[in-house]
Amino acid sequence: EPGERIQGAEITIESLYGTILCRWRKQGEGLSVETRIPPNTSAVVRLPCPVGAKVRVNGVDAREADGVSDVHRQDGRVLFDAVAGHYQIDIVPAS
């Protein structure tokens, strides 16, 4: 999880279904995340999200993004289910 001193990270894991990727970097007060979920799998995405921040997936509001469902906020985080695919997720703080 992002912290004060860590500005970004990347991990790639080879699973039985294919490559799982998670790459993130801080952008000012926001966060940019790229993730790849292999075929025939799904994932629960859980990211820090300040109150009032916009959550965009592949350029659109997370609630309208293809492959994404059950978008909700809980305890300073955004959570959602994602089916197999490649996602660009941006947490954009309120201005």
PDB file of C-alpha atoms in Angstrom:
ATOM      1  CA  GLU A   1       0.000   0.000   0.000  1.00  0.00           C
ATOM      2  CA  PRO A   2       1.286   3.485  -0.796  1.00  0.00           C
ATOM      3  CA  GLY A   3       3.025   5.300   2.013  1.00  0.00           C
ATOM      4  CA  GLU A   4       4.925   8.516   2.539  1.00  0.00           C
ATOM      5  CA  ARG A   5       8.283   7.243   1.302  1.00  0.00           C
ATOM      6  CA  ILE A   6       7.274   4.676  -1.306  1.00  0.00           C
ATOM      7  CA  GLN A   7       6.248   6.351  -4.563  1.00  0.00           C
ATOM      8  CA  GLY A   8       5.473   3.252  -6.611  1.00  0.00           C
ATOM      9  CA  ALA A   9       5.876  -0.486  -7.001  1.00  0.00           C
ATOM     10  CA  GLU A  10       5.265  -3.339  -9.423  1.00  0.00           C
ATOM     11  CA  ILE A  11       4.682  -7.055  -9.065  1.00  0.00           C
ATOM     12  CA  THR A  12       4.129  -9.721 -11.680  1.00  0.00           C
ATOM     13  CA  ILE A  13       3.100 -13.252 -10.766  1.00  0.00           C
ATOM     14  CA  GLU A  14       2.795 -16.194 -13.128  1.00  0.00           C
ATOM     15  CA  SER A  15      -0.307 -18.163 -12.152  1.00  0.00           C
ATOM     16  CA  LEU A  16      -1.785 -21.314 -13.662  1.00  0.00           C
ATOM     17  CA  TYR A  17      -4.133 -19.044 -15.645  1.00  0.00           C
ATOM     18  CA  GLY A  18      -1.571 -16.518 -16.861  1.00  0.00           C
ATOM     19  CA  THR A  19       0.212 -13.378 -15.727  1.00  0.00           C
ATOM     20  CA  ILE A  20      -1.135 -11.292 -12.850  1.00  0.00           C
ATOM     21  CA  LEU A  21       0.195  -7.734 -12.844  1.00  0.00           C
ATOM     22  CA  CYS A  22      -0.148  -4.869 -10.410  1.00  0.00           C
ATOM     23  CA  ARG A  23       1.821  -1.661 -10.993  1.00  0.00           C
ATOM     24  CA  TRP A  24       1.111   1.543  -9.081  1.00  0.00           C
ATOM     25  CA  ARG A  25       2.577   4.997  -8.620  1.00  0.00           C
ATOM     26  CA  LYS A  26       1.608   8.045  -6.633  1.00  0.00           C
ATOM     27  CA  GLN A  27       0.672  11.104  -8.642  1.00  0.00           C
ATOM     28  CA  GLY A  28       0.618  14.064  -6.275  1.00  0.00           C
ATOM     29  CA  GLU A  29      -2.177  13.242  -3.853  1.00  0.00           C
ATOM     30  CA  GLY A  30      -3.652  10.738  -6.302  1.00  0.00           C
ATOM     31  CA  LEU A  31      -2.819   7.202  -7.326  1.00  0.00           C
ATOM     32  CA  SER A  32      -2.408   5.511 -10.715  1.00  0.00           C
ATOM     33  CA  VAL A  33      -2.719   1.710 -10.857  1.00  0.00           C
ATOM     34  CA  GLU A  34      -2.361  -0.689 -13.768  1.00  0.00           C
ATOM     35  CA  THR A  35      -3.561  -4.230 -13.255  1.00  0.00           C
ATOM     36  CA  ARG A  36      -3.894  -7.300 -15.437  1.00  0.00           C
ATOM     37  CA  ILE A  37      -6.182 -10.162 -14.415  1.00  0.00           C
ATOM     38  CA  PRO A  38      -5.713 -13.372 -16.432  1.00  0.00           C
ATOM     39  CA  PRO A  39      -8.467 -15.207 -18.368  1.00  0.00           C
ATOM     40  CA  ASN A  40     -10.947 -17.363 -16.439  1.00  0.00           C
ATOM     41  CA  THR A  41     -10.277 -15.507 -13.177  1.00  0.00           C
ATOM     42  CA  SER A  42     -11.548 -12.473 -11.315  1.00  0.00           C
ATOM     43  CA  ALA A  43     -10.239 -10.218  -8.570  1.00  0.00           C
ATOM     44  CA  VAL A  44     -11.338  -7.968  -5.759  1.00  0.00           C
ATOM     45  CA  VAL A  45      -9.569  -4.626  -6.156  1.00  0.00           C
ATOM     46  CA  ARG A  46      -8.988  -2.733  -2.888  1.00  0.00           C
ATOM     47  CA  LEU A  47      -7.252   0.661  -2.982  1.00  0.00           C
ATOM     48  CA  PRO A  48      -6.848   3.638  -0.647  1.00  0.00           C
ATOM     49  CA  CYS A  49      -9.300   6.380  -1.616  1.00  0.00           C
ATOM     50  CA  PRO A  50      -9.704   9.706   0.187  1.00  0.00           C
ATOM     51  CA  VAL A  51     -13.194  11.072   0.814  1.00  0.00           C
ATOM     52  CA  GLY A  52     -14.443  12.907  -2.260  1.00  0.00           C
ATOM     53  CA  ALA A  53     -11.890  11.384  -4.654  1.00  0.00           C
ATOM     54  CA  LYS A  54     -12.996  10.262  -8.112  1.00  0.00           C
ATOM     55  CA  VAL A  55     -12.310   6.664  -9.103  1.00  0.00           C
ATOM     56  CA  ARG A  56     -11.782   6.137 -12.829  1.00  0.00           C
ATOM     57  CA  VAL A  57     -11.246   2.803 -14.557  1.00  0.00           C
ATOM     58  CA  ASN A  58     -10.052   2.846 -18.163  1.00  0.00           C
ATOM     59  CA  GLY A  59     -11.002   6.513 -18.405  1.00  0.00           C
ATOM     60  CA  VAL A  60     -14.575   6.318 -17.098  1.00  0.00           C
ATOM     61  CA  ASP A  61     -16.237   6.416 -13.690  1.00  0.00           C
ATOM     62  CA  ALA A  62     -15.614   3.056 -11.988  1.00  0.00           C
ATOM     63  CA  ARG A  63     -19.372   2.413 -11.702  1.00  0.00           C
ATOM     64  CA  GLU A  64     -19.673   2.579 -15.499  1.00  0.00           C
ATOM     65  CA  ALA A  65     -16.509   0.650 -16.432  1.00  0.00           C
ATOM     66  CA  ASP A  66     -16.741  -2.597 -18.387  1.00  0.00           C
ATOM     67  CA  GLY A  67     -15.783  -5.650 -16.332  1.00  0.00           C
ATOM     68  CA  VAL A  68     -16.199  -3.859 -12.983  1.00  0.00           C
ATOM     69  CA  SER A  69     -19.017  -4.420 -10.474  1.00  0.00           C
ATOM     70  CA  ASP A  70     -19.987  -3.868  -6.832  1.00  0.00           C
ATOM     71  CA  VAL A  71     -18.078  -0.571  -6.528  1.00  0.00           C
ATOM     72  CA  HIS A  72     -18.242   0.722  -2.972  1.00  0.00           C
ATOM     73  CA  ARG A  73     -16.233   2.632  -0.389  1.00  0.00           C
ATOM     74  CA  GLN A  74     -15.367   1.371   3.043  1.00  0.00           C
ATOM     75  CA  ASP A  75     -12.959   2.631   5.713  1.00  0.00           C
ATOM     76  CA  GLY A  76     -11.042   5.038   3.449  1.00  0.00           C
ATOM     77  CA  ARG A  77     -10.828   2.593   0.550  1.00  0.00           C
ATOM     78  CA  VAL A  78     -12.601   1.835  -2.692  1.00  0.00           C
ATOM     79  CA  LEU A  79     -13.390  -1.818  -3.392  1.00  0.00           C
ATOM     80  CA  PHE A  80     -14.764  -3.488  -6.504  1.00  0.00           C
ATOM     81  CA  ASP A  81     -14.901  -6.800  -8.320  1.00  0.00           C
ATOM     82  CA  ALA A  82     -13.151  -7.081 -11.694  1.00  0.00           C
ATOM     83  CA  VAL A  83     -13.306  -9.841 -14.288  1.00  0.00           C
ATOM     84  CA  ALA A  84     -10.316 -10.903 -16.398  1.00  0.00           C
ATOM     85  CA  GLY A  85      -8.807  -7.997 -18.307  1.00  0.00           C
ATOM     86  CA  HIS A  86      -6.380  -5.094 -18.298  1.00  0.00           C
ATOM     87  CA  TYR A  87      -7.344  -2.064 -16.220  1.00  0.00           C
ATOM     88  CA  GLN A  88      -5.966   1.435 -15.737  1.00  0.00           C
ATOM     89  CA  ILE A  89      -7.296   2.765 -12.424  1.00  0.00           C
ATOM     90  CA  ASP A  90      -6.893   6.379 -11.342  1.00  0.00           C
ATOM     91  CA  ILE A  91      -7.774   7.778  -7.934  1.00  0.00           C
ATOM     92  CA  VAL A  92      -8.163  11.519  -8.433  1.00  0.00           C
ATOM     93  CA  PRO A  93      -8.467  13.563  -5.230  1.00  0.00           C
ATOM     94  CA  ALA A  94     -11.118  16.252  -4.924  1.00  0.00           C
ATOM     95  CA  SER A  95      -9.776  19.672  -5.823  1.00  0.00           C
TER      96      SER A  95
END
